[in-house]
Coordinates of C-alpha atoms in Angstrom, one line a residue:
Chain A
M1 CA 96.4 75.5 56.1
I2 CA 99.8 76.9 57.3
Y3 CA 101.3 79.5 55.1
D4 CA 104.5 78.8 53.3
N5 CA 105.8 82.0 54.9
P6 CA 104.2 83.6 57.9
V7 CA 102.1 86.9 57.1
I8 CA 103.4 89.7 58.8
K9 CA 101.6 93.0 59.6
E10 CA 102.5 95.9 61.8
S11 CA 100.1 98.3 63.6
G12 CA 100.3 101.2 66.1
G13 CA 104.0 102.2 65.6
Y14 CA 105.0 99.5 68.1
V15 CA 103.5 95.9 67.1
V16 CA 104.5 93.4 64.8
Y17 CA 101.9 90.6 64.3
I18 CA 103.1 87.2 62.6
E19 CA 100.4 84.8 61.4
F20 CA 100.9 81.2 60.5
C21 CA 97.6 80.1 59.5
T22 CA 94.0 81.3 60.4
G23 CA 92.6 78.1 62.3
I24 CA 93.3 76.3 65.4
N25 CA 95.5 73.2 65.0
L26 CA 98.2 71.8 66.7
N27 CA 100.8 72.0 63.8
C28 CA 100.2 75.6 63.3
N29 CA 100.6 76.1 67.1
T30 CA 103.9 74.3 67.0
C31 CA 105.2 76.8 64.5
V32 CA 104.0 79.7 66.8
Q33 CA 105.9 78.1 69.7
K34 CA 109.1 77.4 67.8
L35 CA 109.3 80.9 66.4
W36 CA 108.6 82.2 69.9
Q37 CA 111.3 80.4 71.6
A38 CA 113.7 81.5 68.7
L39 CA 112.9 85.1 69.2
M40 CA 112.7 85.1 73.0
E41 CA 116.4 83.8 72.7
L42 CA 117.3 86.5 70.3
S43 CA 115.7 89.4 72.6
K44 CA 117.5 88.0 75.7
S45 CA 120.9 87.8 74.0
G46 CA 120.6 91.5 73.1
I47 CA 120.9 91.0 69.4
D48 CA 117.6 92.7 68.9
G49 CA 117.3 94.9 71.8
G50 CA 114.5 96.7 70.5
I51 CA 111.9 93.6 71.4
E52 CA 110.0 94.4 74.5
E53 CA 107.7 91.5 74.8
I54 CA 106.4 88.5 72.7
V55 CA 102.9 87.2 73.1
P56 CA 102.1 83.7 71.6
A57 CA 98.5 82.8 70.5
Y58 CA 96.9 80.0 68.5
S59 CA 98.1 80.7 65.4
S60 CA 100.0 83.8 65.8
L61 CA 102.7 85.8 67.5
T62 CA 102.6 89.4 68.4
I63 CA 105.9 91.4 69.1
F64 CA 105.9 94.6 71.0
Y65 CA 108.7 96.7 70.2
N66 CA 110.4 99.9 71.2
P67 CA 110.3 102.3 68.2
E68 CA 113.0 104.3 69.6
K69 CA 115.3 101.5 69.3
T70 CA 114.2 99.4 66.3
C71 CA 111.4 99.4 63.5
A72 CA 108.7 97.3 61.8
E73 CA 110.9 97.0 58.6
K74 CA 113.9 95.7 60.5
L75 CA 111.9 93.2 62.6
R76 CA 109.9 91.8 59.5
K77 CA 113.5 90.8 58.0
T78 CA 114.6 89.2 61.3
V79 CA 111.4 87.5 61.7
L80 CA 111.8 86.0 58.2
Q81 CA 115.5 85.1 58.7
Q82 CA 114.7 83.2 61.8
W83 CA 111.8 81.2 60.2
K84 CA 113.7 80.3 57.4
K85 CA 116.3 78.5 60.0
L86 CA 113.5 77.1 61.9
K87 CA 111.0 76.0 59.5
D88 CA 111.9 72.5 58.9
K89 CA 113.7 72.0 62.5
K90 CA 112.0 69.7 65.0
L91 CA 111.8 71.0 68.4
P92 CA 111.7 68.8 71.7
L93 CA 108.5 70.4 73.3
E94 CA 108.1 69.4 76.9
S95 CA 104.6 68.9 78.4
S96 CA 103.1 68.4 81.5
L97 CA 99.5 66.7 82.0
W98 CA 97.2 68.5 84.6
M99 CA 94.0 66.9 86.0
I100 CA 91.3 69.6 86.7
P101 CA 88.2 68.8 88.9
V102 CA 85.1 70.3 87.5
A103 CA 81.5 70.6 88.9
Y104 CA 79.2 70.6 85.9
G105 CA 75.9 72.1 85.4
G106 CA 73.8 74.0 88.0
T107 CA 74.8 77.4 89.6
F108 CA 78.2 76.3 88.4
G109 CA 77.5 75.9 84.8
P110 CA 74.6 78.1 84.0
D111 CA 74.7 77.6 80.1
L112 CA 74.8 73.8 80.4
E113 CA 71.0 73.4 80.3
E114 CA 70.9 75.3 76.9
I115 CA 73.9 73.2 75.6
L116 CA 72.1 69.8 76.5
A117 CA 69.0 71.0 74.5
A118 CA 70.8 72.2 71.7
T119 CA 73.2 69.2 71.5
K120 CA 70.3 66.7 72.6
L121 CA 73.0 65.2 75.0
S122 CA 72.1 64.1 78.5
Y123 CA 74.1 65.5 81.4
E124 CA 76.1 62.4 81.9
S125 CA 76.9 62.1 78.4
F126 CA 77.9 65.6 78.0
I127 CA 80.3 65.1 80.9
A128 CA 81.5 61.9 79.5
V129 CA 82.3 63.9 76.0
H130 CA 83.8 66.8 77.7
T131 CA 86.2 64.6 80.0
S132 CA 87.1 62.2 77.4
K133 CA 90.3 63.8 76.0
E134 CA 93.5 65.1 77.0
Y135 CA 93.2 68.9 75.7
L136 CA 96.2 70.9 74.4
C137 CA 97.0 74.1 76.0
Y138 CA 97.3 76.3 73.1
M139 CA 98.1 79.7 74.9
L140 CA 97.2 81.6 78.0
G141 CA 95.5 85.1 77.7
F142 CA 92.7 87.4 77.9
T143 CA 92.9 87.8 81.4
P144 CA 95.3 86.4 84.3
G145 CA 95.3 82.4 84.4
F146 CA 92.7 82.1 81.5
V147 CA 93.9 78.7 80.0
Y148 CA 92.9 78.1 76.2
L149 CA 92.4 74.2 75.5
G150 CA 91.4 72.4 72.3
D151 CA 89.9 70.8 70.6
V152 CA 86.5 69.6 72.0
D153 CA 84.4 67.0 70.3
D154 CA 82.4 68.2 67.3
R155 CA 79.2 67.2 69.3
I156 CA 79.8 69.7 72.1
A157 CA 81.4 72.5 69.8
L158 CA 78.8 75.7 70.1
P159 CA 79.6 79.3 69.2
R160 CA 80.2 81.9 71.7
L161 CA 77.2 83.8 73.1
K162 CA 75.8 86.3 71.2
S163 CA 76.3 89.3 73.8
P164 CA 79.0 88.7 76.2
K165 CA 78.1 88.5 80.0
S166 CA 79.7 91.3 82.1
R167 CA 80.5 88.9 84.9
I168 CA 81.8 85.4 84.7
A169 CA 83.2 83.8 88.0
P170 CA 86.9 82.7 88.5
G171 CA 87.2 79.0 88.0
S172 CA 84.4 79.0 85.4
V173 CA 84.8 76.5 82.6
G174 CA 83.4 77.2 79.2
I175 CA 83.0 76.6 75.6
A176 CA 83.4 78.5 72.7
G177 CA 83.4 76.8 69.3
K178 CA 86.1 73.7 69.2
Q179 CA 87.8 75.7 72.2
T180 CA 87.5 75.1 75.7
G181 CA 88.9 77.1 78.7
I182 CA 89.1 78.1 82.4
Y183 CA 88.5 81.7 83.7
G184 CA 91.3 82.6 85.9
V185 CA 89.8 85.6 87.6
E186 CA 86.5 87.4 87.4
S187 CA 85.9 89.0 83.9
P188 CA 83.4 89.8 81.4
G189 CA 83.4 87.0 78.7
G190 CA 81.3 85.3 76.1
W191 CA 82.0 81.7 76.5
R192 CA 79.2 79.2 77.2
I193 CA 79.8 78.3 80.9
I194 CA 79.2 74.5 81.9
G195 CA 80.8 74.3 85.0
K196 CA 83.5 75.6 87.5
T197 CA 86.5 74.4 89.0
P198 CA 87.3 74.8 92.9
I199 CA 90.9 75.2 92.0
K200 CA 92.6 78.3 92.2
M201 CA 94.2 78.8 88.7
F202 CA 96.0 82.1 89.0
D203 CA 97.9 83.3 92.1
P204 CA 100.0 86.5 91.6
R205 CA 102.0 85.9 94.5
R206 CA 103.2 82.6 93.3
S207 CA 106.1 82.2 90.7
P208 CA 105.2 81.5 88.1
P209 CA 101.6 83.0 89.0
I210 CA 100.0 80.3 86.8
A211 CA 101.4 76.5 86.7
I212 CA 99.7 75.6 83.2
K213 CA 102.1 76.8 80.1
P214 CA 101.3 76.7 76.6
G215 CA 102.0 73.4 75.0
D216 CA 101.0 71.4 78.4
K217 CA 97.8 68.9 78.5
V218 CA 94.8 69.4 80.6
R219 CA 92.0 66.7 81.2
F220 CA 88.9 67.3 83.2
Y221 CA 87.2 65.1 85.6
P222 CA 83.8 65.6 87.4
V223 CA 83.4 66.2 91.0
T224 CA 80.3 66.5 93.2
V225 CA 79.3 69.6 95.1
E226 CA 80.9 68.1 98.2
Q227 CA 84.0 67.5 96.7
Y228 CA 84.0 71.0 95.1
K229 CA 83.8 72.4 98.8
Q230 CA 86.8 70.4 100.0
M231 CA 88.8 71.6 97.0
E232 CA 87.8 75.3 96.9
G233 CA 90.5 77.6 96.7
V234 CA 93.4 75.1 96.5
Y235 CA 96.4 76.3 94.4
L236 CA 96.7 73.8 91.4
T237 CA 100.2 72.6 92.2
D238 CA 99.1 72.2 95.9
L239 CA 96.4 69.3 94.9
S240 CA 98.1 66.1 95.0
T241 CA 95.9 64.8 92.3
S242 CA 96.7 67.5 89.8
Q243 CA 99.7 66.5 87.8
G244 CA 99.6 63.4 86.0
E245 CA 102.8 62.0 84.6
Q246 CA 105.4 64.1 82.6
N247 CA 105.1 63.5 78.8
E248 CA 107.8 64.1 76.3
H249 CA 106.1 64.8 72.8
Chain B
M1 CA 104.5 108.9 106.0
S2 CA 100.9 108.5 104.7
I3 CA 97.6 109.6 103.8
E4 CA 94.0 108.7 104.9
I5 CA 91.4 108.6 102.2
I6 CA 88.4 110.4 103.2
N7 CA 86.2 110.1 100.1
S8 CA 86.9 108.0 96.9
F9 CA 84.4 106.8 94.3
F10 CA 86.8 105.3 91.6
A11 CA 90.5 105.7 92.7
S12 CA 93.4 103.2 92.3
V13 CA 97.4 103.0 92.7
Q14 CA 98.8 103.1 89.0
D15 CA 102.4 103.3 87.6
F16 CA 103.0 102.7 83.9
G17 CA 102.0 99.1 84.0
R18 CA 103.3 95.6 84.1
K19 CA 105.3 94.6 81.5
G20 CA 106.6 91.1 80.3
Y21 CA 103.8 88.9 81.7
R22 CA 101.3 89.2 78.7
S23 CA 102.1 85.6 77.7
L24 CA 100.7 84.4 81.0
G25 CA 97.6 86.5 80.4
V26 CA 98.7 89.2 83.0
P27 CA 97.3 92.8 81.6
V28 CA 99.6 95.7 81.5
A29 CA 97.1 97.9 83.5
G30 CA 99.0 101.0 84.5
A31 CA 97.8 104.9 84.3
M32 CA 95.1 105.4 81.7
D33 CA 96.6 108.8 80.9
Q34 CA 100.2 108.4 81.1
L35 CA 101.1 111.9 80.2
S36 CA 99.2 113.3 83.2
A37 CA 100.9 111.0 85.4
A38 CA 104.4 111.4 84.2
Y39 CA 103.9 115.0 84.8
A40 CA 102.5 114.6 88.2
N41 CA 105.6 112.7 89.3
T42 CA 108.2 114.9 87.5
L43 CA 106.4 118.0 89.1
V44 CA 107.2 116.4 92.7
G45 CA 110.9 115.3 91.7
N46 CA 109.9 111.7 91.2
R47 CA 110.8 109.4 88.3
S48 CA 108.2 109.6 85.8
D49 CA 107.0 106.2 86.1
E50 CA 106.6 106.2 89.9
A51 CA 103.4 104.9 91.6
L52 CA 100.7 107.5 92.2
I53 CA 96.9 107.8 92.5
E54 CA 94.6 107.9 89.6
V55 CA 90.9 109.3 90.1
I56 CA 88.4 108.8 87.6
G57 CA 85.5 111.0 87.5
G58 CA 86.5 113.2 90.4
S59 CA 85.1 113.2 94.0
F60 CA 88.1 112.6 95.8
S61 CA 89.3 113.9 99.1
F62 CA 92.2 113.0 101.7
K63 CA 93.9 113.9 104.7
I64 CA 97.6 114.3 104.9
L65 CA 99.0 112.7 107.8
K66 CA 102.5 114.0 107.6
E67 CA 103.6 117.1 105.8
S68 CA 104.3 116.0 102.2
L69 CA 104.8 117.5 98.7
I70 CA 102.1 116.7 96.1
A71 CA 101.1 117.7 92.6
V72 CA 97.6 117.0 90.9
T73 CA 97.4 116.9 87.2
G74 CA 95.2 115.5 84.6
A75 CA 91.5 116.8 84.1
D76 CA 90.4 120.2 84.8
A77 CA 89.6 120.2 88.4
D78 CA 89.2 122.2 91.5
L79 CA 92.0 121.6 94.0
I80 CA 90.8 122.4 97.6
V81 CA 93.2 122.5 100.3
N82 CA 91.8 123.3 103.5
D83 CA 88.9 125.1 102.0
T84 CA 91.2 127.1 99.7
K85 CA 91.7 126.7 96.1
A86 CA 95.2 125.7 95.2
R87 CA 96.9 125.1 91.7
T88 CA 97.1 121.9 89.8
W89 CA 99.9 121.1 87.8
R90 CA 102.3 122.2 90.3
A91 CA 104.3 120.8 93.2
L92 CA 102.4 122.0 96.4
F93 CA 103.6 121.8 99.9
V94 CA 101.0 120.6 102.4
N95 CA 101.0 120.4 105.9
E96 CA 100.4 117.7 108.4
G97 CA 96.4 117.4 109.0
S98 CA 95.7 119.2 105.6
M99 CA 92.4 118.3 104.0
I100 CA 92.6 118.0 100.3
E101 CA 89.7 117.6 97.8
I102 CA 89.4 117.1 94.2
R103 CA 86.4 118.5 92.3
L104 CA 86.2 117.5 88.6
K105 CA 85.0 120.5 86.3
Q106 CA 84.1 120.2 82.7
R107 CA 87.2 119.0 80.8
G108 CA 88.7 115.8 81.3
L109 CA 87.8 112.8 83.4
V110 CA 90.9 111.3 84.9
N111 CA 93.1 113.1 87.8
Y112 CA 96.4 112.0 89.2
I113 CA 97.8 112.7 92.5
S114 CA 101.6 112.2 93.1
F115 CA 103.6 112.3 96.3
A116 CA 107.5 113.1 96.4
G117 CA 108.7 109.7 97.3
G118 CA 106.2 107.8 95.7
I119 CA 103.4 105.3 97.3
D120 CA 104.7 102.6 99.5
V121 CA 103.1 99.6 98.1
P122 CA 104.6 96.3 97.2
S123 CA 105.8 95.8 93.5
L124 CA 104.0 92.8 92.0
M125 CA 105.3 91.2 88.6
Q126 CA 107.6 94.4 88.6
S127 CA 104.9 96.9 88.8
K128 CA 102.8 98.8 91.6
S129 CA 99.6 99.1 89.2
T130 CA 96.4 97.9 90.5
Y131 CA 94.5 95.2 88.4
Y132 CA 91.4 95.4 90.3
R133 CA 89.5 92.7 88.3
G134 CA 92.2 90.4 88.9
G135 CA 92.3 91.4 92.5
F136 CA 96.0 92.3 92.5
G137 CA 98.6 94.9 92.6
G138 CA 98.5 98.5 94.2
F139 CA 96.8 98.9 97.4
H140 CA 95.6 95.1 98.3
G141 CA 94.6 94.6 94.6
R142 CA 91.5 96.8 94.8
L143 CA 90.2 100.3 94.5
L144 CA 90.9 103.0 97.3
K145 CA 88.2 102.8 99.8
N146 CA 87.2 105.4 102.6
G147 CA 89.2 105.1 105.5
D148 CA 92.1 103.5 103.8
V149 CA 95.7 104.8 105.2
L150 CA 97.9 104.7 102.1
P151 CA 101.6 104.6 103.1
L152 CA 104.2 106.9 101.3
K153 CA 107.7 106.7 101.0
T154 CA 109.8 108.8 103.1
T155 CA 111.7 111.5 101.6
D156 CA 113.1 115.0 102.2
V157 CA 110.5 117.1 101.0
H158 CA 112.0 120.3 101.8
S159 CA 115.1 119.6 99.7
V160 CA 112.9 118.2 96.7
L161 CA 110.7 121.6 96.9
D162 CA 113.8 123.6 96.5
E163 CA 114.3 121.9 93.1
V164 CA 110.8 121.8 92.0
A165 CA 109.3 124.9 93.4
G166 CA 107.0 126.7 90.7
K167 CA 108.1 124.5 87.7
R168 CA 105.4 123.7 85.5
P169 CA 104.3 122.3 82.1
T170 CA 103.6 124.5 78.9
K171 CA 100.3 125.4 78.3
D172 CA 99.8 122.7 75.6
V173 CA 100.3 120.0 78.0
L174 CA 97.0 121.0 79.7
E175 CA 95.3 122.0 76.3
R176 CA 95.6 118.3 75.0
I177 CA 93.1 117.3 77.3
P178 CA 90.1 117.4 75.2
D179 CA 87.5 120.1 75.6
R180 CA 83.7 118.9 76.0
D181 CA 82.9 120.3 72.5
E182 CA 86.0 119.2 70.7
I183 CA 85.7 116.1 68.4
L184 CA 88.7 114.3 69.3
N185 CA 90.8 113.0 66.5
L186 CA 92.2 109.6 67.1
R187 CA 94.9 108.9 64.8
A188 CA 95.4 105.3 64.0
T189 CA 97.0 102.7 62.0
K190 CA 95.2 99.9 60.1
G191 CA 94.7 97.1 62.9
I192 CA 95.7 93.7 62.1
H193 CA 92.4 92.7 60.6
A194 CA 91.9 95.5 58.8
D195 CA 91.9 93.6 55.5
L196 CA 89.0 91.4 56.5
F197 CA 86.9 94.6 56.3
S198 CA 87.5 95.1 52.5
E199 CA 85.4 98.1 51.3
D200 CA 83.9 98.6 54.6
F201 CA 87.3 99.7 56.1
N202 CA 87.1 103.2 55.0
R203 CA 83.5 103.8 56.3
I204 CA 85.0 103.9 59.9
F205 CA 86.9 107.2 59.0
Q206 CA 83.5 108.7 57.7
F207 CA 81.6 108.5 60.8
I208 CA 81.6 110.6 64.1
Y209 CA 81.2 108.2 67.2
T210 CA 80.2 109.1 70.7
V211 CA 81.9 107.8 74.0
G212 CA 79.4 105.3 75.3
S213 CA 78.0 104.6 78.8
S214 CA 79.8 101.3 78.9
C215 CA 83.3 102.5 79.7
D216 CA 85.7 101.6 82.0
R217 CA 89.7 100.9 82.4
M218 CA 89.3 97.8 80.2
G219 CA 87.6 99.5 77.2
Y220 CA 85.6 102.3 75.9
R221 CA 82.6 101.2 73.8
L222 CA 81.8 103.8 71.1
E223 CA 78.2 104.4 69.9
G224 CA 77.3 105.4 66.3
Q225 CA 76.9 104.2 62.9
C226 CA 77.7 100.2 62.6
I227 CA 80.2 98.8 60.3
E228 CA 78.0 96.2 58.6
K229 CA 81.0 94.0 57.7
A230 CA 81.6 93.1 61.3
R231 CA 78.0 91.5 61.6
T232 CA 79.1 88.8 58.8
L233 CA 82.7 88.6 60.1
G234 CA 81.7 87.2 63.5
R235 CA 84.9 86.0 65.3
V236 CA 88.5 85.7 64.4
I237 CA 91.0 83.4 65.8
T238 CA 91.9 84.6 69.4
T239 CA 95.3 86.6 69.2
A240 CA 97.2 89.0 71.4
V241 CA 95.5 92.7 71.8
D242 CA 96.6 95.8 73.4
R243 CA 95.7 99.3 74.5
G244 CA 94.5 101.3 71.6
Y245 CA 93.3 98.3 69.4
V246 CA 90.0 99.1 67.9
Q247 CA 87.9 96.0 67.9
L248 CA 84.6 95.5 66.1
P249 CA 82.6 92.7 67.9
P250 CA 79.3 91.5 65.7
D251 CA 77.1 94.5 66.7
G252 CA 79.5 96.7 64.5
K253 CA 80.0 99.3 67.2
P254 CA 83.8 99.9 67.9
I255 CA 85.4 99.1 71.2
V256 CA 88.7 101.0 72.0
L257 CA 90.8 98.9 74.3
M258 CA 92.3 101.1 77.5
A259 CA 94.8 100.4 80.1
D260 CA 93.3 97.3 81.8
S261 CA 92.9 95.5 78.1
Q262 CA 92.8 91.9 78.2
T263 CA 95.8 90.4 76.9
T264 CA 94.3 88.5 74.0
G265 CA 90.7 88.8 71.9
G266 CA 88.6 87.2 69.5
Y267 CA 87.0 90.4 67.9
A268 CA 88.3 91.6 64.4
V269 CA 90.8 94.5 65.1
I270 CA 90.2 97.3 62.5
L271 CA 92.5 100.0 63.8
H272 CA 95.3 100.6 66.3
V273 CA 95.3 104.0 67.9
I274 CA 98.5 105.4 68.8
R275 CA 99.7 105.9 72.4
E276 CA 99.1 109.3 72.7
D277 CA 95.7 109.5 71.5
V278 CA 94.5 106.6 73.7
D279 CA 95.6 108.6 76.4
R280 CA 93.7 111.6 75.3
L281 CA 90.6 109.3 74.8
A282 CA 90.7 108.2 78.4
Q283 CA 90.1 111.9 79.3
C284 CA 86.8 111.5 77.4
S285 CA 83.6 110.8 79.4
T286 CA 80.1 109.5 78.0
G287 CA 78.9 111.6 75.1
H288 CA 82.2 112.8 74.1
K289 CA 82.2 112.8 70.2
V290 CA 85.5 111.1 68.6
R291 CA 86.5 110.1 65.1
F292 CA 89.3 108.3 63.8
S293 CA 92.1 109.3 61.2
L294 CA 94.3 107.1 59.4
I295 CA 98.2 107.3 59.5
D296 CA 101.1 104.8 58.3
T297 CA 103.4 102.6 60.5
M298 CA 106.4 105.2 59.8
K299 CA 104.3 107.9 61.2
A300 CA 103.2 106.0 64.1
E301 CA 106.5 104.8 64.8
Q302 CA 107.9 108.5 64.9
F303 CA 104.9 109.6 67.2
T304 CA 105.3 106.6 69.7
A305 CA 109.1 107.0 69.8
L306 CA 108.7 110.7 70.5
Y307 CA 105.8 110.2 73.1
S308 CA 107.8 107.6 74.8
S309 CA 110.9 109.9 75.2
I310 CA 108.5 112.8 76.5
L311 CA 106.9 110.1 79.1
R312 CA 110.4 109.4 80.3
N313 CA 111.3 112.9 80.8
P314 CA 108.5 115.2 80.6
P315 CA 110.0 118.9 80.0
L316 CA 108.9 121.5 82.5
Q317 CA 109.1 125.4 82.4
E318 CA 111.3 127.1 84.7
P319 CA 109.7 129.3 87.6
E320 CA 110.5 132.9 86.1
E321 CA 108.0 132.1 83.2
E322 CA 105.3 131.7 85.7
Y323 CA 101.9 132.5 84.6
Y324 CA 99.9 134.4 87.2
G325 CA 96.3 133.6 86.2
E326 CA 93.8 132.4 88.6
S327 CA 93.9 128.8 87.3
P328 CA 96.3 127.3 84.8
W329 CA 93.5 126.9 82.5

C-alpha cells in the first residue's frame, strides 16, 4: 500500500528519510525513483544547496544534508512540494537487461542444500525457478556492487539466516525473502547463498564502478564449473553475452 | 618523500571519506575519529581533510626516509622518536632516518599520524580513504603492512614549521577522548524506525551497555540488556543507513554503525547518534561502558553544524600559552 503522501522523518541532525510504503513492489519503487530524479535535479541546480547526497532504496529515499546550510523543516516542505508536482506524472524510465551467469550449489552456494530440503525442490527445478524471471534492480547498496533484485517466486522465497555469516565471498548470489541479490565484494551477510557468479560486479577503477543501475533488469543463467572458470574475474560489460536488448518501460 | 612501515597491526590511510557514491553502494569510510584526524592535519599546516594514517589499537612504528613534519593525535599514547619520548598533539620535526613508534596507553584506541603535505596516494572516487573490505582506496586498497613504503607529498617542511611550531589544541580536545572509567554518554535522536519499538523505545535509555568484542571499522556491537521488541520486529525493508545509526538485530543487542558502515541495511534503526559522539565512541575499546540519551532534531542540527565547522577549521592555541608538563595529558 503506497501512502497518499510520503512519510517524512528526520534523524541525527543531518538526515531526512522519506518513505512511500513499507513493502517491496514496483509501483512504490517507481515513486522512489521519480522523487530521487527530481531532487537530484533540484540539488544540482543549486536551488537547495544544503542537500549533499540522496540514496534511493526499495521504498524510501534518504537525504543527507548539511545543517549549516539548510534544516529538516525546510527540506520537508521542499519534498512535499516536489511530490505534489510529480505524483501523477508518468516518467519514462530507461532500463537495460543484464544476463548474469551463476554456478549453483556446492562450494559456490553453501546454503542451497538446506533450501532444497526446505522447499522440497530438486536441484534442477530450483535453478529453473530462479532463472525463470527477469528481476528488477530495485536499488544498489549495503556494500559496493551489491545489487538488490526482485521478486523471486514464492516457492523459493526463504527468510534470511538467523545469524549473519561474517564472511561471504564476492559474486555470491543469495536469497532473502522475496529478494535475490549479488554480493559485489567480500562482506558479512545474512542472505542464503545459492550460488556464485564468476563476473566481477564492481570495479572501483571503472566509471561508473558498477554497470547495473536501479531500474535495470537482470536474468540469471546456470553455468558449469568449467564455464565458471573461463569467465572468472571478467567485468560485466566485457562479457559479450552479458547485455540483452535495451528495453523501454 | 616517503616513510617505511616497520610494524603495523591495524593501520590504514584515511581522510574524511568518500561522499556522493552511496547510491552505488560505495561506503563513505574515512577517519573513525574525525576531530583527532582534523587536528593532526591542522597541526602540520595541512587542510583538515588531508589523508593521514589511522592506527587502531596502537603497535605502530615506522622509519622516516626523508626529513618531515609530523603530528600524532588521538588516543593517549607514548610517542617514541629514536628512543626518546616526544609530545603528541604537536607538530614535530623529524630527521631523515628517524624511527618513530606509537605505544597505546589506557585512554582511547585510535591514533592519527599526519605529514606536512599529506600522503601521496591516488584519489579514488574523490577520496584517499581505504575501504579495505572492498579492496580499494588508500594504499593499494588494504591495511598497511610491515615493509610498505608509503609515499608522501613533497613540501617545504621548514617554512611550514615556522608557521605551526608550538601550536596546540586546548585541553578539552584531549579530554574528549573517553577515559576507561567514564561511562560515555551517546547523544542521539530517534532513529528512523523508533516508532516500531512503541513502549520498548524508552528502555534503551535505562540501560548501560558495554562495547563488545565484535567491533571493527564497520560497526561496534554493544553487549547488555536486550530490547525485547527487536525479537518480534525481525527485519525491516532495506533502506539507507549511515555512521551513528543504532540498529537492533533480532537478538535485541544494539549495533552502532561506524565509518565503514554499509550504505543500506535491513535491521530496525532505533536511534541515530550525533556525529561528534560517534567519533568519541570510536575511541572506546572492548569493555567500555556507554549509555544513550535522547535529543531532538533542532539540537542535533546545531551540534552537527558546529562540529562540521570545527572539523573544517580546528582552533589552535598560540605557542605563548604553551603548557610545559611532561605529557599533554
